[in-house]
Coordinates of C-alpha atoms in Angstrom, one line a residue:
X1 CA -30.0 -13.6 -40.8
X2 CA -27.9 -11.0 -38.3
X3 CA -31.0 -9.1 -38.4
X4 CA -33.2 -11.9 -37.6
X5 CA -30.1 -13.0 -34.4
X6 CA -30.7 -9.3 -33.2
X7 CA -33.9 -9.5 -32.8
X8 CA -34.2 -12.5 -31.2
X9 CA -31.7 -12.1 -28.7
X10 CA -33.0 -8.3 -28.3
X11 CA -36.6 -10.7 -27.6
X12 CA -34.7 -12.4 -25.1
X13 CA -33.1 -10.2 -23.4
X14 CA -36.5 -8.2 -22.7
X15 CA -38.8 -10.9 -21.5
X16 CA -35.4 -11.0 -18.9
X17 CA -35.8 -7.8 -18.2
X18 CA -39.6 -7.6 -17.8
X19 CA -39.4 -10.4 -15.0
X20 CA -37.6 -8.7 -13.0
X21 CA -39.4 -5.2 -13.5
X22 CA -41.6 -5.3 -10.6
X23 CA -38.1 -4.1 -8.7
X24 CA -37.1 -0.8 -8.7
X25 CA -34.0 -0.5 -10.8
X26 CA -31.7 1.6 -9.1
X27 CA -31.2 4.2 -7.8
X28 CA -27.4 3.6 -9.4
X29 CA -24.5 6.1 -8.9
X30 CA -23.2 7.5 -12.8
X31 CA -19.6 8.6 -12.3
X32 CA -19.1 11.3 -14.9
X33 CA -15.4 13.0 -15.8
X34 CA -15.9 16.0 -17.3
X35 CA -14.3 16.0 -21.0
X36 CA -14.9 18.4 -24.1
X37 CA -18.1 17.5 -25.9
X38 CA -18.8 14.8 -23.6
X39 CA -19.6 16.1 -20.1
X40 CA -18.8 19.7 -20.3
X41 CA -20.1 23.4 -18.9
X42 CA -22.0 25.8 -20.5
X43 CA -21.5 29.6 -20.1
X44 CA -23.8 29.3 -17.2
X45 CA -22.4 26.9 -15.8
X46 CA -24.7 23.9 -16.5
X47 CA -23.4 20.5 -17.2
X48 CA -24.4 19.0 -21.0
X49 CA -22.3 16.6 -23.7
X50 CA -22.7 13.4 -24.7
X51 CA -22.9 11.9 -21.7
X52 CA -26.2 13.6 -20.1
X53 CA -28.0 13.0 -23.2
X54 CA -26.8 9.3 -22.8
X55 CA -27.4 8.6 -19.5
X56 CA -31.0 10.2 -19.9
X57 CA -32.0 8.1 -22.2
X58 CA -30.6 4.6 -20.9
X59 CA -32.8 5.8 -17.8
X60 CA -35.6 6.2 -19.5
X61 CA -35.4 3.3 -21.7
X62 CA -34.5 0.9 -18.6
X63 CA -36.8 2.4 -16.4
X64 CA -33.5 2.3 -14.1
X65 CA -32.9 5.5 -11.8
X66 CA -29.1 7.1 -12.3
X67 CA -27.4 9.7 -10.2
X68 CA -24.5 11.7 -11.6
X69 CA -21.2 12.0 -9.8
X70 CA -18.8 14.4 -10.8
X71 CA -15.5 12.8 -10.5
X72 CA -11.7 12.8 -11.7
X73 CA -10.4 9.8 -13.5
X74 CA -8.4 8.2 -10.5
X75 CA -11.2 8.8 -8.0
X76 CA -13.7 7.3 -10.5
X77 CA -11.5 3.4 -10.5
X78 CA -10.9 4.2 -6.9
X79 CA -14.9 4.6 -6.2
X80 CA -15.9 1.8 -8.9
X81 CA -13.3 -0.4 -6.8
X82 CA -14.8 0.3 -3.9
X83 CA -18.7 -0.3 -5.2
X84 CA -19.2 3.6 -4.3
X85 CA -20.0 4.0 -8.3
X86 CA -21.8 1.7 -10.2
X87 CA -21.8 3.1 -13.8
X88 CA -18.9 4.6 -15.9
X89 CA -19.2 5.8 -19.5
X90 CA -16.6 5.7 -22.4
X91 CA -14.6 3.0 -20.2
X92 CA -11.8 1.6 -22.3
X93 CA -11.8 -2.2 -21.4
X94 CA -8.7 -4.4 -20.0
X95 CA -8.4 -7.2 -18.3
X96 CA -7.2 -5.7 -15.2
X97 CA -10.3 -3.9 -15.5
X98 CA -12.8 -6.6 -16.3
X99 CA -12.7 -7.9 -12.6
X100 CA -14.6 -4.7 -11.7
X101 CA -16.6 -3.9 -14.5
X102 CA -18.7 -5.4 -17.0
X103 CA -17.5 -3.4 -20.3
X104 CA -20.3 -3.4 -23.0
X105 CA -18.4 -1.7 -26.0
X106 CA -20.3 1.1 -27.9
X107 CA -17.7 3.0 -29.9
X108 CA -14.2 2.8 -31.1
X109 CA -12.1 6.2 -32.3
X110 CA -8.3 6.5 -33.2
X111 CA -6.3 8.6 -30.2
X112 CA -4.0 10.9 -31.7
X113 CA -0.7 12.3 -30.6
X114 CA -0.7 16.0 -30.2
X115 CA 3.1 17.6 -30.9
X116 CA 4.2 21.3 -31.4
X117 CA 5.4 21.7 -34.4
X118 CA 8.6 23.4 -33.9
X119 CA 9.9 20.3 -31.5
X120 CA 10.1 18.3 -34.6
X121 CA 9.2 14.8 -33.3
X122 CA 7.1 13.8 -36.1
X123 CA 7.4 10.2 -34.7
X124 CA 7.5 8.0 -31.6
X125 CA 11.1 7.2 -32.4
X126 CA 12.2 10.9 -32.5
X127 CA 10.0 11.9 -29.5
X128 CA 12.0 8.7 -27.8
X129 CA 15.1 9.3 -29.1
X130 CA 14.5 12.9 -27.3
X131 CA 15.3 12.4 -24.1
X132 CA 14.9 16.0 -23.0
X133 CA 11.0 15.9 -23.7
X134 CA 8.0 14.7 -21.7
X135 CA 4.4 14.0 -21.9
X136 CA 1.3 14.4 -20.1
X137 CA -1.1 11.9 -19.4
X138 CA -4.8 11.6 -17.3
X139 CA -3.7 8.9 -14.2
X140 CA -5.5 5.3 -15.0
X141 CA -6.9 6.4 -18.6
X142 CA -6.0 3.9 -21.0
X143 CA -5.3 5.0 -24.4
X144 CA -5.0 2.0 -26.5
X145 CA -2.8 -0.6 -27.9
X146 CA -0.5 1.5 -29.1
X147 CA 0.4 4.5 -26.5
X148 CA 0.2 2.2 -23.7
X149 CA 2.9 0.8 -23.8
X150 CA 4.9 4.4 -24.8
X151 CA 3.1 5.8 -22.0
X152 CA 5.2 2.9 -19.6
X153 CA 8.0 3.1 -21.0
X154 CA 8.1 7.0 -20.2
X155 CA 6.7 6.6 -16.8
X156 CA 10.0 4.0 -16.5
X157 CA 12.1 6.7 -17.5
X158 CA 10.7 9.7 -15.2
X159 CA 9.6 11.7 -18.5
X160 CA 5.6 11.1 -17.9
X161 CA 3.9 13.8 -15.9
X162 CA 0.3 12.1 -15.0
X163 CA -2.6 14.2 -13.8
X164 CA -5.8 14.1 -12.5
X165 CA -8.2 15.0 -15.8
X166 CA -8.0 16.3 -19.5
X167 CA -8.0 20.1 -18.7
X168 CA -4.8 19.8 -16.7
X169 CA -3.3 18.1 -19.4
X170 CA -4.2 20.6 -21.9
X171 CA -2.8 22.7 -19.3
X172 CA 0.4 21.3 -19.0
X173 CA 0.9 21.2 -22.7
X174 CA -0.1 24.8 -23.6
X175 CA 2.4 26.3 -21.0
X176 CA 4.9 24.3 -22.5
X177 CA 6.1 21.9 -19.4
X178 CA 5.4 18.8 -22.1
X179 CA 5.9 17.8 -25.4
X180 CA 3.7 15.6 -26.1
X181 CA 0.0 14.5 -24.5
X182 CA -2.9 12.3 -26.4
X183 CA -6.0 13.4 -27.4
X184 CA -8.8 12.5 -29.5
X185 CA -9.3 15.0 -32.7
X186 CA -12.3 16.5 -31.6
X187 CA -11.3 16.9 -27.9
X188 CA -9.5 19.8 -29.1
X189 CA -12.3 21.5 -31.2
X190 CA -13.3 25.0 -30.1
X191 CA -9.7 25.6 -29.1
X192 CA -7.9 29.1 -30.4
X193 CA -7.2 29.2 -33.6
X194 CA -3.7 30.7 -33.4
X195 CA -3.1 27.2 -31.1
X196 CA -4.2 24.8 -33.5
X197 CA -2.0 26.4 -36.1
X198 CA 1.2 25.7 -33.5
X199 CA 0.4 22.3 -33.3
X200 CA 0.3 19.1 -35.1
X201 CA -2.3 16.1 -34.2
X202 CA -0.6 12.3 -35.9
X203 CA -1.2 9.1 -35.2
X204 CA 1.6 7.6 -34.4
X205 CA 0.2 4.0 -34.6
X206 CA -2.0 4.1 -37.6
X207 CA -1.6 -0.1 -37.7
X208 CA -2.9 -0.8 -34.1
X209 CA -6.7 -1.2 -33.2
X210 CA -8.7 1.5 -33.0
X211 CA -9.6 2.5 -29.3
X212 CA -12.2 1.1 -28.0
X213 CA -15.2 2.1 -25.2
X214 CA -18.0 1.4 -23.8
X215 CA -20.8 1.3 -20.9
X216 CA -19.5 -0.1 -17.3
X217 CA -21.5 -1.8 -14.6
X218 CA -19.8 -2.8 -11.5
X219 CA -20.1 -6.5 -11.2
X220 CA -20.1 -5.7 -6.8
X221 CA -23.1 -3.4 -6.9
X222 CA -25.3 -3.8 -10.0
X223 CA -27.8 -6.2 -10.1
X224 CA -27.6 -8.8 -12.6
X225 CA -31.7 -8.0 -14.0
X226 CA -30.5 -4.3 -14.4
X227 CA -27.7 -5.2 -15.6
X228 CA -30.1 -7.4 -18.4
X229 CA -32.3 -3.8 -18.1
X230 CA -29.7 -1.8 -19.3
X231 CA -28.1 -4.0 -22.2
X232 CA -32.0 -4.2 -23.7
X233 CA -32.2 -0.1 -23.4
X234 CA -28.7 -0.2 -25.2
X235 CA -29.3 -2.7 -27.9
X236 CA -32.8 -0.4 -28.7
X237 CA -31.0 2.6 -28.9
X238 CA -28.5 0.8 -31.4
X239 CA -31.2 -0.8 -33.3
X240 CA -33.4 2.2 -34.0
X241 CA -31.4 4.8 -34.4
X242 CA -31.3 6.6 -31.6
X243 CA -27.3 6.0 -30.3
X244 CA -26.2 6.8 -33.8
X245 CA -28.1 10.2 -33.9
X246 CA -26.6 10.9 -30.6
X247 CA -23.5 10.6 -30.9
X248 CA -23.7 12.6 -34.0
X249 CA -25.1 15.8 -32.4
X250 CA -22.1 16.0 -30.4
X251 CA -18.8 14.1 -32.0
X252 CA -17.6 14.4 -36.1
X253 CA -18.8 11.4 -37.0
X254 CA -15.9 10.3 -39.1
X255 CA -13.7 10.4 -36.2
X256 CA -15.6 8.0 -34.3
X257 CA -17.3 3.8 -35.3
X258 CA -20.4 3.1 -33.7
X259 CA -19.6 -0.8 -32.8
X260 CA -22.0 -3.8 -33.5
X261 CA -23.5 -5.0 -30.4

């Protein structure tokens, strides 16, 4: 029977879509943050990941034209806020959040907290009970039900540093200036191996929801038949296949959930 609901609503949603084809779709402005395995450089300097192969496909399943724009994670809200960007991938939804976007969620994956070893804070409490050490976190990221509210509660107490994307924070963790930043696992594949052995990943909230993400259209500048466009090229590349394959060419797939639709 869910099969049979799936396909009729996929049914649906495409004689939606199809009325409103005769319009161009697009072209719509993709903010992109760069991120390992997700939007990355090569050694010559070319952008790949996850999210070019994701965003090339949604354009050619929708028919819908998409521009990347390179931005940090504040400028992205700032621009989606503004209607300057109209997509946004990986978005972790809130309701804050839901006033400007329209969050379809795709995948869910557990953040991790990454500690050196020698600080000994195998915990929250002992990081907490610390007060000597700080963390590093990317400015308006979410991170889930569970390091939110840590995250606040060290902002309150001056002992959050907050930058502008994930390589400062790595940054600011390596040379020492924090003890503790969030990551997940495979964010920190590829790194040194002498590194990895000085560190320790846990997750500190192993009972709290796993963190969810997704696509996000700006309710101020996408149309609502692209917006119908896009959610029938998603719910084709769940249904055969193609989103699952994906994101196994570029994430461990037992550190991330492909969600129902």
């Amino acid at each position: 029977m869910t099969g049979l609901r799936d396909a009729v609503l996929t049914g649906c949603l495409a004689l939606a879509a199809l009325a409103g084809a005769a319009e161009p779709c697009g072209p719509y402005r993709v903010g992109l943050r760069e991120y390992p395995r997700l939007y990355q450089r090569d050694a010559d300097g070319r952008f790949g990941g996850l999210d070019k192969d994701f965003f090339d496909a949604l354009a050619e399943r929708s028919g819908c034209k998409l521009e990347f724009h390179l931005e940090s994670q504040p400028r992205l809200w700032l621009r989606l806020t503004r209607g300057d960007i109209d997509l946004a991938s990986w978005v972790v939804p809130s309701e804050q959040r839901a006033a400007v976007v329209r969050v379809i969620p795709l995948i869910s994956g557990r953040m991790m907290a990454v500690t050196w070893r020698d600080a000994g804070v195998p915990s929250e409490a002992a990081f907490l009970a610390d007060p000597t050490l700080r963390a590093v976190a990317i400015r308006q990221s979410l991170y889930g039900p569970g390091y939110d509210p840590l995250l606040a509660r060290l902002r309150g107490q001056g002992r959050l540093s907050e930058v502008a994307d994930f390589d400062n924070a790595l940054r600011a963790f390596t040379g020492r200036r924090v003890a503790l930043m969030l990551a997940y696992p495979w964010s920190l594949i590829g790194q040194p191996a002498d590194f990895m052995a000085q560190i320790q990943l846990t997750d500190w909230h192993a009972a709290a929801p796993a963190t969810a993400s997704g696509l996000a259209l700006s309710h101020k500048t996408v149309r609502e038949a692209d917006m119908q466009r896009l959610t029938v090229a998603l719910q084709a590349m769940r249904q055969d296949g193609s989103l699952a394959q994906m994101l196994g060419r570029h994430l461990p797939m037992h550190t991330v959930k492909l969600l129902p639709p």
